[in-house]
XYZ file of C-alpha atoms in Angstrom:
670
model
C -0.156 -105.681 16.325
C 1.606 -108.803 15.111
C 4.264 -110.206 17.511
C 7.334 -111.741 16.031
C 7.443 -115.545 16.354
C 9.205 -117.035 19.337
C 12.564 -118.478 18.004
C 13.297 -121.992 19.381
C 16.242 -124.145 18.479
C 16.487 -127.788 19.479
C 19.660 -129.803 19.734
C 20.750 -133.344 20.436
C 24.389 -134.318 20.445
C 25.440 -137.864 19.410
C 27.166 -140.847 20.980
C 30.809 -139.990 20.198
C 31.448 -143.187 18.232
C 28.084 -143.614 16.488
C 26.619 -140.428 15.061
C 24.510 -142.508 12.642
C 22.202 -143.319 15.572
C 21.765 -139.717 16.445
C 18.261 -139.235 15.142
C 16.803 -136.445 17.340
C 13.551 -138.265 17.776
C 12.613 -136.426 20.963
C 13.105 -133.061 19.287
C 10.942 -134.230 16.405
C 8.172 -135.189 18.818
C 8.307 -131.838 20.438
C 7.938 -130.031 17.189
C 5.269 -132.446 15.856
C 3.182 -132.084 19.021
C 3.493 -128.292 18.966
C 2.274 -128.340 15.436
C -0.752 -130.474 16.310
C -1.546 -127.939 19.091
C -1.405 -125.064 16.601
C 1.625 -123.462 18.201
C 3.680 -123.006 14.984
C 1.528 -120.008 14.191
C 3.330 -118.274 16.925
C 6.552 -120.265 17.359
C 9.447 -120.947 14.968
C 11.102 -124.340 15.859
C 14.287 -125.459 14.226
C 16.125 -128.655 14.897
C 19.903 -128.113 14.391
C 20.869 -130.040 11.190
C 22.621 -133.244 11.756
C 25.582 -132.204 9.576
C 26.518 -129.877 12.397
C 25.015 -131.672 15.376
C 26.645 -135.035 14.570
C 30.039 -133.789 13.484
C 30.885 -130.227 14.492
C 33.266 -129.536 17.350
C 32.266 -127.364 20.313
C 33.476 -123.993 18.848
C 31.684 -124.555 15.574
C 28.521 -125.606 17.394
C 28.589 -122.402 19.538
C 28.920 -120.303 16.441
C 26.127 -122.046 14.670
C 23.699 -121.696 17.687
C 24.614 -117.960 18.157
C 24.114 -117.205 14.482
C 20.587 -118.476 14.641
C 19.779 -116.071 17.576
C 17.317 -118.274 19.354
C 15.363 -117.121 22.261
C 14.919 -120.657 23.601
C 17.510 -123.546 23.285
C 16.171 -126.995 23.952
C 18.620 -129.757 24.861
C 17.980 -133.504 24.846
C 20.239 -134.905 27.568
C 21.579 -138.415 27.684
C 24.526 -139.834 29.734
C 26.706 -139.594 26.632
C 26.010 -135.976 25.796
C 24.829 -134.134 28.925
C 28.080 -132.653 30.160
C 29.050 -131.495 26.612
C 25.589 -130.061 25.984
C 25.550 -128.098 29.118
C 29.081 -126.719 28.606
C 28.061 -125.593 25.172
C 24.908 -123.939 26.542
C 26.950 -122.138 29.152
C 29.202 -120.746 26.287
C 26.219 -119.731 24.206
C 24.588 -117.873 27.185
C 27.680 -115.802 27.437
C 26.989 -114.512 23.901
C 23.180 -114.467 24.275
C 22.403 -113.361 27.856
C 18.604 -113.434 27.562
C 18.543 -116.980 26.138
C 16.405 -119.496 27.986
C 17.812 -123.009 28.092
C 15.354 -125.871 28.519
C 16.650 -129.458 29.174
C 14.824 -132.794 28.994
C 15.606 -136.453 28.570
C 16.657 -139.261 30.839
C 19.378 -137.240 32.523
C 16.719 -134.881 33.939
C 15.618 -136.542 37.173
C 14.793 -135.112 40.604
C 17.878 -136.874 42.062
C 20.310 -135.497 39.468
C 21.187 -132.143 41.157
C 24.252 -131.506 39.006
C 21.991 -131.104 35.955
C 19.049 -129.282 37.788
C 21.485 -126.850 39.436
C 23.700 -126.378 36.437
C 24.276 -122.635 35.762
C 23.245 -123.027 32.108
C 19.920 -124.645 32.920
C 16.916 -122.289 33.231
C 14.045 -124.893 33.039
C 14.277 -128.656 33.297
C 11.342 -130.837 31.937
C 10.758 -133.954 34.111
C 9.325 -136.993 32.438
C 7.677 -136.985 28.907
C 8.229 -133.579 27.352
C 5.567 -133.081 24.619
C 2.867 -131.524 26.759
C 5.170 -129.625 29.160
C 7.178 -128.178 26.351
C 3.913 -127.115 24.460
C 2.821 -125.328 27.665
C 6.134 -123.619 27.868
C 5.827 -122.368 24.320
C 2.337 -121.113 24.975
C 3.637 -119.067 27.887
C 6.761 -117.732 26.221
C 5.054 -116.807 22.925
C 2.836 -114.535 24.890
C 5.402 -113.228 27.485
C 9.102 -112.480 27.008
C 10.801 -115.736 28.215
C 13.446 -113.722 30.040
C 11.020 -111.590 31.982
C 10.170 -111.858 35.639
C 6.576 -112.429 34.834
C 7.441 -115.392 32.707
C 9.530 -116.870 35.537
C 6.676 -116.433 38.022
C 4.246 -118.133 35.643
C 6.431 -121.319 35.589
C 4.813 -122.539 38.744
C 1.552 -123.020 36.721
C 3.060 -125.640 34.420
C 3.235 -129.232 35.520
C 6.331 -131.215 35.146
C 9.064 -128.634 35.648
C 12.112 -127.988 37.859
C 13.603 -124.445 37.849
C 15.548 -122.162 40.209
C 14.588 -118.981 41.910
C 17.976 -117.580 43.209
C 19.440 -120.640 44.876
C 16.203 -122.321 45.532
C 15.320 -125.330 43.311
C 11.598 -125.546 42.799
C 9.432 -128.356 41.411
C 5.977 -127.988 40.011
C 3.160 -130.616 40.063
C 3.933 -133.959 38.525
C 2.995 -134.237 34.835
C 0.612 -137.083 33.975
C 1.922 -138.858 30.826
C -0.192 -138.960 27.699
C -2.735 -141.673 27.787
C -3.023 -141.923 24.022
C 0.101 -141.525 21.825
C -1.993 -140.817 18.776
C -1.827 -137.193 19.963
C 1.756 -137.132 18.673
C 2.004 -136.953 14.860
C 4.980 -138.606 13.167
C 7.944 -136.130 12.850
C 9.265 -138.139 9.950
C 6.064 -137.982 7.906
C 5.793 -134.239 8.608
C 9.385 -133.721 7.264
C 10.855 -132.553 10.557
C 13.659 -135.115 10.740
C 16.590 -135.886 8.466
C 17.620 -139.585 8.179
C 20.463 -139.944 5.670
C 20.645 -143.313 3.798
C 23.764 -144.373 5.768
C 21.987 -143.599 9.092
C 19.390 -145.599 11.023
C 15.702 -145.111 11.331
C 14.470 -145.100 14.968
C 10.952 -146.331 15.230
C 9.291 -146.055 18.647
C 6.712 -148.808 19.239
C 5.382 -148.087 22.757
C 6.104 -146.255 25.956
C 5.484 -149.052 28.230
C 7.350 -151.744 30.158
C 5.850 -154.241 32.494
C 9.172 -154.900 34.211
C 10.860 -152.846 36.888
C 14.489 -153.709 36.707
C 16.307 -151.608 39.338
C 19.038 -150.532 37.078
C 16.980 -149.510 34.056
C 15.524 -146.161 33.197
C 13.216 -146.001 30.232
C 11.321 -143.124 31.771
C 8.093 -144.600 30.629
C 7.201 -147.428 32.955
C 3.563 -147.175 33.808
C 3.439 -150.652 35.242
C 1.342 -153.330 33.593
C -1.046 -150.892 32.045
C -0.492 -150.469 28.336
C -3.793 -148.911 27.185
C -3.041 -146.614 24.203
C 0.656 -146.190 25.084
C 1.684 -147.598 21.728
C 1.627 -146.131 18.242
C -0.657 -147.362 15.550
C 0.534 -150.152 13.155
C -0.234 -147.952 10.147
C 1.962 -145.166 11.456
C 4.871 -147.502 12.060
C 4.627 -148.974 8.556
C 4.251 -145.476 6.945
C 7.473 -144.432 8.694
C 9.327 -147.495 7.479
C 8.007 -146.941 3.967
C 9.141 -143.285 4.161
C 12.602 -144.360 5.096
C 12.843 -147.122 2.562
C 11.887 -144.687 -0.172
C 14.907 -142.452 0.865
C 17.491 -145.332 0.787
C 17.466 -146.056 4.556
C 18.342 -149.718 4.988
C 18.614 -150.054 8.887
C 15.777 -149.814 11.399
C 15.979 -149.893 15.093
C 12.732 -150.494 16.990
C 12.768 -148.432 20.246
C 10.939 -150.864 22.310
C 12.291 -152.939 25.226
C 9.954 -155.922 24.723
C 8.947 -155.986 21.029
C 7.717 -159.592 21.228
C 5.266 -158.655 24.170
C 3.380 -155.788 22.666
C 0.035 -156.420 20.892
C 1.490 -154.994 17.634
C 4.088 -157.676 17.351
C 2.218 -160.147 15.119
C 0.609 -157.735 12.701
C 3.906 -155.775 12.472
C 5.883 -158.829 11.590
C 3.393 -159.978 9.120
C 3.308 -156.578 7.371
C 7.145 -156.347 7.382
C 7.445 -159.809 5.703
C 5.412 -158.442 2.805
C 6.809 -154.914 2.802
C 10.390 -156.162 3.109
C 9.984 -159.258 0.972
C 13.288 -158.284 -0.860
C 14.989 -158.111 2.523
C 16.547 -154.733 1.556
C 15.904 -153.526 5.125
C 17.534 -154.942 8.213
C 15.812 -154.567 11.598
C 17.185 -154.380 15.213
C 15.078 -155.242 18.239
C 15.127 -155.782 21.936
C 13.262 -158.928 23.026
C 12.298 -160.887 26.125
C 14.022 -164.226 25.263
C 12.002 -166.248 27.712
C 8.830 -165.477 25.737
C 10.241 -166.399 22.315
C 8.386 -169.392 20.777
C 9.331 -171.005 17.499
C 6.523 -168.968 15.835
C 7.864 -165.726 17.201
C 11.331 -166.397 15.898
C 10.011 -167.603 12.464
C 8.087 -164.279 12.182
C 11.280 -162.302 13.142
C 13.229 -164.169 10.410
C 10.577 -163.636 7.823
C 10.625 -159.856 8.482
C 14.391 -159.788 8.393
C 15.007 -158.835 11.983
C 18.616 -159.799 11.982
C 20.042 -158.241 15.203
C 18.490 -158.699 18.618
C 19.319 -157.834 22.214
C 18.050 -160.194 24.891
C 20.032 -158.986 27.915
C 20.886 -161.591 30.557
C 22.885 -159.432 32.853
C 23.416 -162.143 35.355
C 22.663 -165.690 36.029
C 23.044 -165.229 39.785
C 19.663 -165.655 41.378
C 20.613 -163.288 44.249
C 21.695 -160.541 41.963
C 18.530 -161.025 39.777
C 16.273 -160.761 42.802
C 18.139 -157.683 44.137
C 17.869 -156.063 40.620
C 14.209 -156.851 40.536
C 14.691 -158.638 37.213
C 12.710 -161.897 37.180
C 14.188 -164.347 34.621
C 13.417 -167.976 33.973
C 16.846 -168.957 32.792
C 15.668 -172.287 31.313
C 13.071 -170.635 29.148
C 15.421 -167.721 28.424
C 18.130 -170.102 27.119
C 15.574 -171.955 25.023
C 14.389 -168.627 23.387
C 18.059 -167.681 22.673
C 18.732 -170.958 21.017
C 15.818 -170.619 18.725
C 17.273 -167.215 17.592
C 20.634 -168.948 16.887
C 18.875 -171.667 14.793
C 17.599 -168.883 12.515
C 20.961 -167.275 12.320
C 19.783 -164.153 13.997
C 22.695 -162.276 15.624
C 22.227 -162.124 19.426
C 23.769 -159.621 21.819
C 24.194 -160.984 25.302
C 25.268 -158.701 28.098
C 26.840 -159.295 31.493
C 26.794 -156.531 34.035
C 29.449 -156.192 36.683
C 28.653 -154.590 40.060
C 24.986 -155.488 40.439
C 23.502 -155.409 43.904
C 24.057 -158.607 45.850
C 26.426 -159.958 43.133
C 30.007 -160.972 43.831
C 32.905 -162.599 42.061
C 31.485 -166.080 42.580
C 28.143 -164.957 41.068
C 29.759 -163.406 38.011
C 31.881 -166.341 37.332
C 28.722 -168.612 37.511
C 27.079 -166.326 35.071
C 30.012 -166.908 32.637
C 29.978 -170.575 33.332
C 26.273 -170.589 32.557
C 26.764 -168.968 29.165
C 29.551 -171.477 28.431
C 27.580 -174.530 29.800
C 24.505 -173.729 27.763
C 26.554 -173.279 24.581
C 25.531 -169.645 24.162
C 27.350 -167.280 21.826
C 29.627 -164.213 22.297
C 28.866 -161.843 25.162
C 29.937 -158.379 26.169
C 30.805 -157.204 29.605
C 29.498 -153.847 30.990
C 29.902 -152.059 34.299
C 26.760 -151.120 36.279
C 25.714 -147.517 35.621
C 23.897 -146.079 38.736
C 21.637 -143.896 36.692
C 19.671 -140.984 38.023
C 16.005 -141.804 38.607
C 16.606 -145.558 39.025
C 15.674 -147.824 41.997
C 19.375 -148.898 42.161
C 20.445 -145.354 42.893
C 17.907 -145.022 45.772
C 19.235 -148.369 47.128
C 22.854 -147.509 46.708
C 23.614 -147.187 50.446
C 21.939 -150.514 51.126
C 24.442 -152.333 48.882
C 27.438 -150.159 49.530
C 27.518 -148.722 45.874
C 30.100 -146.105 45.450
C 29.678 -144.503 41.940
C 30.710 -141.683 39.818
C 28.762 -138.429 40.367
C 28.837 -137.592 36.683
C 28.153 -139.697 33.504
C 28.537 -142.516 32.901
C 27.824 -143.023 36.659
C 29.925 -146.253 36.783
C 29.835 -148.128 40.080
C 33.442 -148.031 41.444
C 32.908 -150.379 44.422
C 30.217 -152.245 46.208
C 29.872 -154.040 49.534
C 31.163 -157.173 47.819
C 33.620 -155.722 45.310
C 36.606 -153.367 45.945
C 37.696 -151.193 42.912
C 40.708 -153.365 42.431
C 38.613 -156.586 42.481
C 36.010 -155.151 40.116
C 38.713 -153.832 37.710
C 40.693 -157.098 37.682
C 37.558 -159.227 37.004
C 36.403 -156.795 34.348
C 39.726 -156.943 32.610
C 39.871 -160.749 32.740
C 36.337 -161.187 31.395
C 36.944 -158.714 28.564
C 40.024 -160.465 27.477
C 38.326 -163.936 27.797
C 35.468 -162.612 25.571
C 38.064 -161.415 23.009
C 37.606 -157.723 23.821
C 40.269 -155.165 24.540
C 40.288 -154.558 28.286
C 41.671 -151.047 27.753
C 39.097 -150.071 25.110
C 36.908 -147.195 26.005
C 33.295 -147.904 25.337
C 31.730 -145.283 23.086
C 35.107 -143.847 21.858
C 35.616 -143.611 18.132
C 38.271 -145.959 16.696
C 41.158 -144.389 14.776
C 40.219 -143.767 11.177
C 41.526 -146.296 8.751
C 41.980 -143.493 6.184
C 43.965 -141.153 8.552
C 47.356 -142.062 7.038
C 46.234 -142.396 3.356
C 44.087 -139.381 2.766
C 45.538 -137.205 0.002
C 45.869 -133.436 0.455
C 42.822 -131.413 -0.654
C 41.554 -127.952 -0.386
C 39.905 -126.767 2.837
C 36.261 -127.823 3.053
C 33.434 -125.429 2.631
C 33.328 -122.505 5.049
C 30.982 -123.975 7.579
C 32.074 -127.668 7.218
C 33.862 -129.222 10.255
C 37.585 -129.983 9.634
C 38.403 -133.573 10.470
C 41.798 -134.230 8.838
C 45.009 -132.127 8.931
C 48.517 -132.806 7.767
C 51.357 -130.468 8.592
C 53.656 -130.520 5.546
C 56.111 -127.818 6.501
C 57.384 -126.806 9.905
C 55.827 -123.334 9.437
C 52.468 -125.021 9.035
C 52.476 -125.956 12.703
C 52.248 -122.292 13.601
C 49.121 -121.798 11.500
C 47.171 -124.595 12.951
C 45.668 -122.436 15.591
C 43.596 -120.752 12.943
C 41.553 -123.992 12.540
C 40.352 -123.991 16.092
C 36.885 -122.524 15.395
C 36.320 -125.041 12.593
C 37.181 -128.428 14.082
C 35.067 -131.621 13.861
C 34.375 -133.937 16.946
C 37.291 -136.180 15.812
C 40.276 -134.820 14.036
C 43.364 -136.578 12.601
C 46.481 -134.567 12.901
C 49.523 -135.994 11.010
C 52.981 -134.583 11.370
C 56.559 -135.634 11.862
C 57.485 -136.401 15.462
C 60.274 -133.871 15.432
C 57.755 -131.112 15.183
C 55.828 -132.082 18.370
C 56.960 -129.133 20.470
C 56.391 -126.671 17.706
C 52.797 -127.835 17.292
C 52.008 -127.652 21.057
C 50.793 -123.946 21.191
C 48.333 -124.661 18.403
C 47.058 -127.924 20.096
C 46.564 -125.942 23.249
C 44.308 -123.524 21.266
C 42.449 -126.417 19.724
C 41.644 -128.006 23.086
C 40.670 -124.673 24.750
C 38.142 -124.086 22.000
C 37.048 -127.671 21.584
C 37.400 -129.675 24.927
C 35.220 -132.440 23.567
C 37.033 -133.024 20.298
C 39.056 -136.292 20.060
C 42.358 -135.409 18.617
C 44.247 -138.434 16.906
C 47.769 -137.226 16.805
C 49.837 -139.291 14.285
C 53.583 -138.739 14.893
C 55.643 -140.001 12.028
C 59.031 -141.029 13.496
C 62.313 -142.596 12.418
C 64.486 -144.641 14.534
C 64.991 -141.724 17.049
C 61.529 -141.299 18.465
C 60.044 -139.596 21.552
C 60.609 -141.646 24.732
C 57.589 -142.604 26.771
C 58.597 -140.271 29.585
C 58.878 -137.351 27.052
C 55.339 -138.030 25.729
C 53.910 -138.240 29.182
C 55.506 -134.911 30.174
C 54.377 -133.255 26.969
C 50.685 -134.448 27.466
C 50.574 -133.122 30.968
C 51.191 -129.584 29.798
C 48.131 -129.507 27.727
C 44.888 -128.026 29.051
C 42.300 -130.684 30.255
C 38.889 -130.843 31.755
C 37.457 -134.380 32.257
C 34.413 -135.212 30.174
C 32.235 -138.292 29.418
C 34.794 -140.444 27.636
C 37.498 -139.707 30.212
C 35.221 -140.939 32.897
C 34.378 -144.087 30.800
C 38.123 -144.757 30.906
C 38.304 -144.882 34.626
C 39.089 -148.604 34.708
C 42.253 -148.045 32.888
C 43.434 -146.653 36.190
C 44.786 -148.802 39.020
C 42.821 -146.704 41.642
C 39.398 -145.104 41.650
C 41.118 -141.602 42.217
C 40.775 -139.703 40.057
C 37.479 -141.021 38.635
C 38.651 -140.663 35.079
C 41.503 -141.241 32.632
C 42.439 -138.750 29.904
C 41.653 -140.119 26.342
C 42.636 -137.135 24.145
C 44.918 -136.385 22.451
C 45.242 -139.998 21.509
C 48.901 -140.288 20.300
C 49.739 -142.834 17.573
C 53.420 -143.123 17.190
C 54.245 -144.411 13.648
C 57.633 -146.234 13.456
C 59.521 -148.116 10.772
C 59.133 -151.820 10.909
C 62.868 -152.146 11.699
C 62.632 -149.834 14.760
C 63.871 -151.559 18.031
C 61.041 -150.436 20.323
C 58.868 -152.315 22.808
C 55.216 -151.231 22.321
C 54.401 -152.157 25.917
C 56.678 -149.309 27.196
C 54.332 -146.861 25.543
C 51.133 -148.519 26.635
C 49.881 -145.521 28.835
C 50.967 -142.793 26.523
C 50.936 -143.859 22.833
C 49.862 -146.607 20.486
C 52.551 -147.963 18.245
C 51.819 -148.270 14.556
C 54.377 -150.048 12.378
C 55.116 -148.835 8.959
C 55.586 -151.800 6.712
C 56.789 -151.674 3.138
C 56.130 -154.938 1.294
C 58.765 -155.946 -1.296
C 57.487 -157.051 -4.638
C 56.615 -160.858 -4.851
C 56.856 -161.188 -1.068
C 54.103 -162.556 1.250
C 52.666 -160.703 4.081
C 54.340 -161.693 7.288
C 51.316 -161.973 9.340
C 52.875 -163.913 12.137
C 55.624 -161.348 12.641
C 53.092 -158.576 12.571
C 51.219 -160.317 15.484
C 54.418 -161.067 17.423
C 55.553 -157.432 17.060
C 52.705 -156.115 19.156
C 51.489 -152.576 18.791
C 48.183 -151.311 17.563
C 48.481 -152.088 13.875
C 50.263 -151.698 10.560
C 50.536 -148.870 8.093
C 50.839 -151.015 4.958
C 52.663 -149.761 1.853
C 52.258 -152.174 -1.154
C 54.453 -151.907 -4.254
C 53.082 -149.342 -6.652
C 53.644 -151.677 -9.619
C 51.234 -154.328 -8.284
C 48.396 -155.344 -10.497
C 45.006 -154.272 -9.095
C 43.854 -157.813 -8.490
C 47.043 -158.702 -6.669
C 46.801 -155.481 -4.554
C 43.199 -156.216 -3.768
C 44.044 -159.767 -2.660
C 46.768 -158.552 -0.337
C 44.684 -155.975 1.153
C 41.903 -158.560 1.840
C 44.423 -160.735 3.507
C 45.743 -157.876 5.654
C 42.172 -156.890 6.625
C 41.410 -160.484 7.740
C 44.462 -160.489 9.878
C 43.349 -157.234 11.563
C 39.868 -158.642 12.052
C 41.277 -161.771 13.651
C 43.830 -160.111 15.899
C 41.914 -156.964 16.800
C 44.668 -154.766 15.352
C 44.227 -151.792 12.997
C 45.273 -151.536 9.434
C 46.017 -148.359 7.628
C 46.402 -148.958 3.900
C 48.782 -146.403 2.313
C 48.688 -144.541 -0.970
C 51.585 -143.072 -2.920
C 51.242 -139.535 -1.472
C 52.091 -140.896 2.046
C 55.678 -141.446 0.824
C 56.183 -137.652 0.620
C 55.932 -137.064 4.357
C 58.115 -139.750 5.750
C 61.104 -138.463 7.783
C 64.553 -139.865 6.635
C 66.918 -141.236 9.255
C 69.126 -138.123 8.730
C 66.220 -135.977 10.234
C 65.565 -134.267 6.925
C 61.973 -134.353 5.484
C 61.048 -134.862 1.843
C 58.288 -132.257 1.763
C 57.478 -130.729 -1.447
C 54.148 -129.301 -0.681
C 53.808 -126.177 1.526
C 51.265 -125.436 4.240
C 48.517 -127.502 5.787
C 46.577 -130.236 4.127
C 43.027 -130.745 5.243
């Protein structure tokens, strides 16, 4: 008698502000290894399409998963998606009670109890997942995954954590694969979709000779490399595969590209394969080991973006973090990259063990003194499974219990001191101290998109305009279809009327970022009114809210609410101080340029606020319009402000000073 195939669905959710990088490579490896083991005769494995995984809101994702009726749901957990993934799984299990949820990825560590004990998790895979997941599929394709017999048999599979009642059990440690050739390429097998505007992720090795205490690659086998790298031919075939499909960006998933044996033959092959320089490559390098020959090879291959770390120039912090760095050689390597016009990403980490304000300031002076380029400032993440988490008590590290696990104080930094230094250094580096890392920017098209019909039935809804008061009442119907970021545009006078629908949206999609554009005249909501209005909306803190903790003046609570993000759109002539709204709304100025006038860039800068909604005269010639837009965009880039170019349809929705609204279209525009 033929048994039906075991139905497995794999899902990886994206970094909120960069879905282009959400190639579910781990899921592809799981399916490719299962295929190599002959398991696809008995198991049907689907990877949720990226059109949904990358853009759909919570409610739409739940429906998409339930519709597929999987028996097993596999989730790849990273800091940026773990809470959302597990919350979704919990909702799905309410609809599919016999579903088994399997989690893997960097978040799955023995010391990360909130994941291992989460009510949505049935089985957790510790370490590399290909062998362990294949063993699970063998078991569950022979025995009902929801049966007591299947649960009892889990103890025979290495590399697992699972619960029996309230008891958390661990099986024997899984030994990682000695030879990565056992894993076929999921790209070449057709298991992964990489759209042309996305980025190809190419893993080079699973090895790192360093033991930085704050880092978790989950693949450190000490100095032994062996066959822990993929063959050159495979890497080149994957790159050719992507090139033939129009992909132009490639990210090498490798911490030390210039140290692996494949570096030289890979660079030589890429110089030939990419002779037209149509593809651009991103790599992580050890700068102290970069010779002139290394950098010349990178240049010939068109490796244009590289990350070289730094983290600190304080010797005490480097020793405590177990990060040996010869700063003189490191600087020489970075300068060689600059000479070839390769863009370099330098990072400075605040809150490292044994670091203090003097040490951090010396790091900044080092960057300046050596004539190095721009840098970014990050806060230490005390990640599960890392040495720095095990040593947290030794250095007085107090950190968030949930992602992103930011350090909030140390034995040398109070929260106030850490926050103040972070804000100062961000501003000095030309970065917005209040920006939330990983949070999508407001869409430049939000105020200029023309009305259109609803998208296809299953497509996420990402832009909504209320064009009559009654339309506010109908918004709730869209809750099951929202995307992960939604622009909602309406007159400010309708704010209270739209509140019930927004409450429904948030209840169905707690992870969706709602950008609420309130078009106001000279009588606009006060800051106090907006704060009171926001407080009545439902809220459960998530990843981005915890990233925003340093917006607060104290570490309690350990988060700051980021959605809805209110953008109050005011006439240029409105007498409003943007700083009064700093904690509740961003001010956007509507500016109508008169014909034959110049853009008042200096006045825009002096006015403050988040940016300009620019209306150009409709009679302008195309070349004149293009020139003015280019000038305005250059201003935005120089000042860090936003620019929303308008189109004629926007004139229809602007409220007059009398409170009337020139609305000729009925209903909702999406």
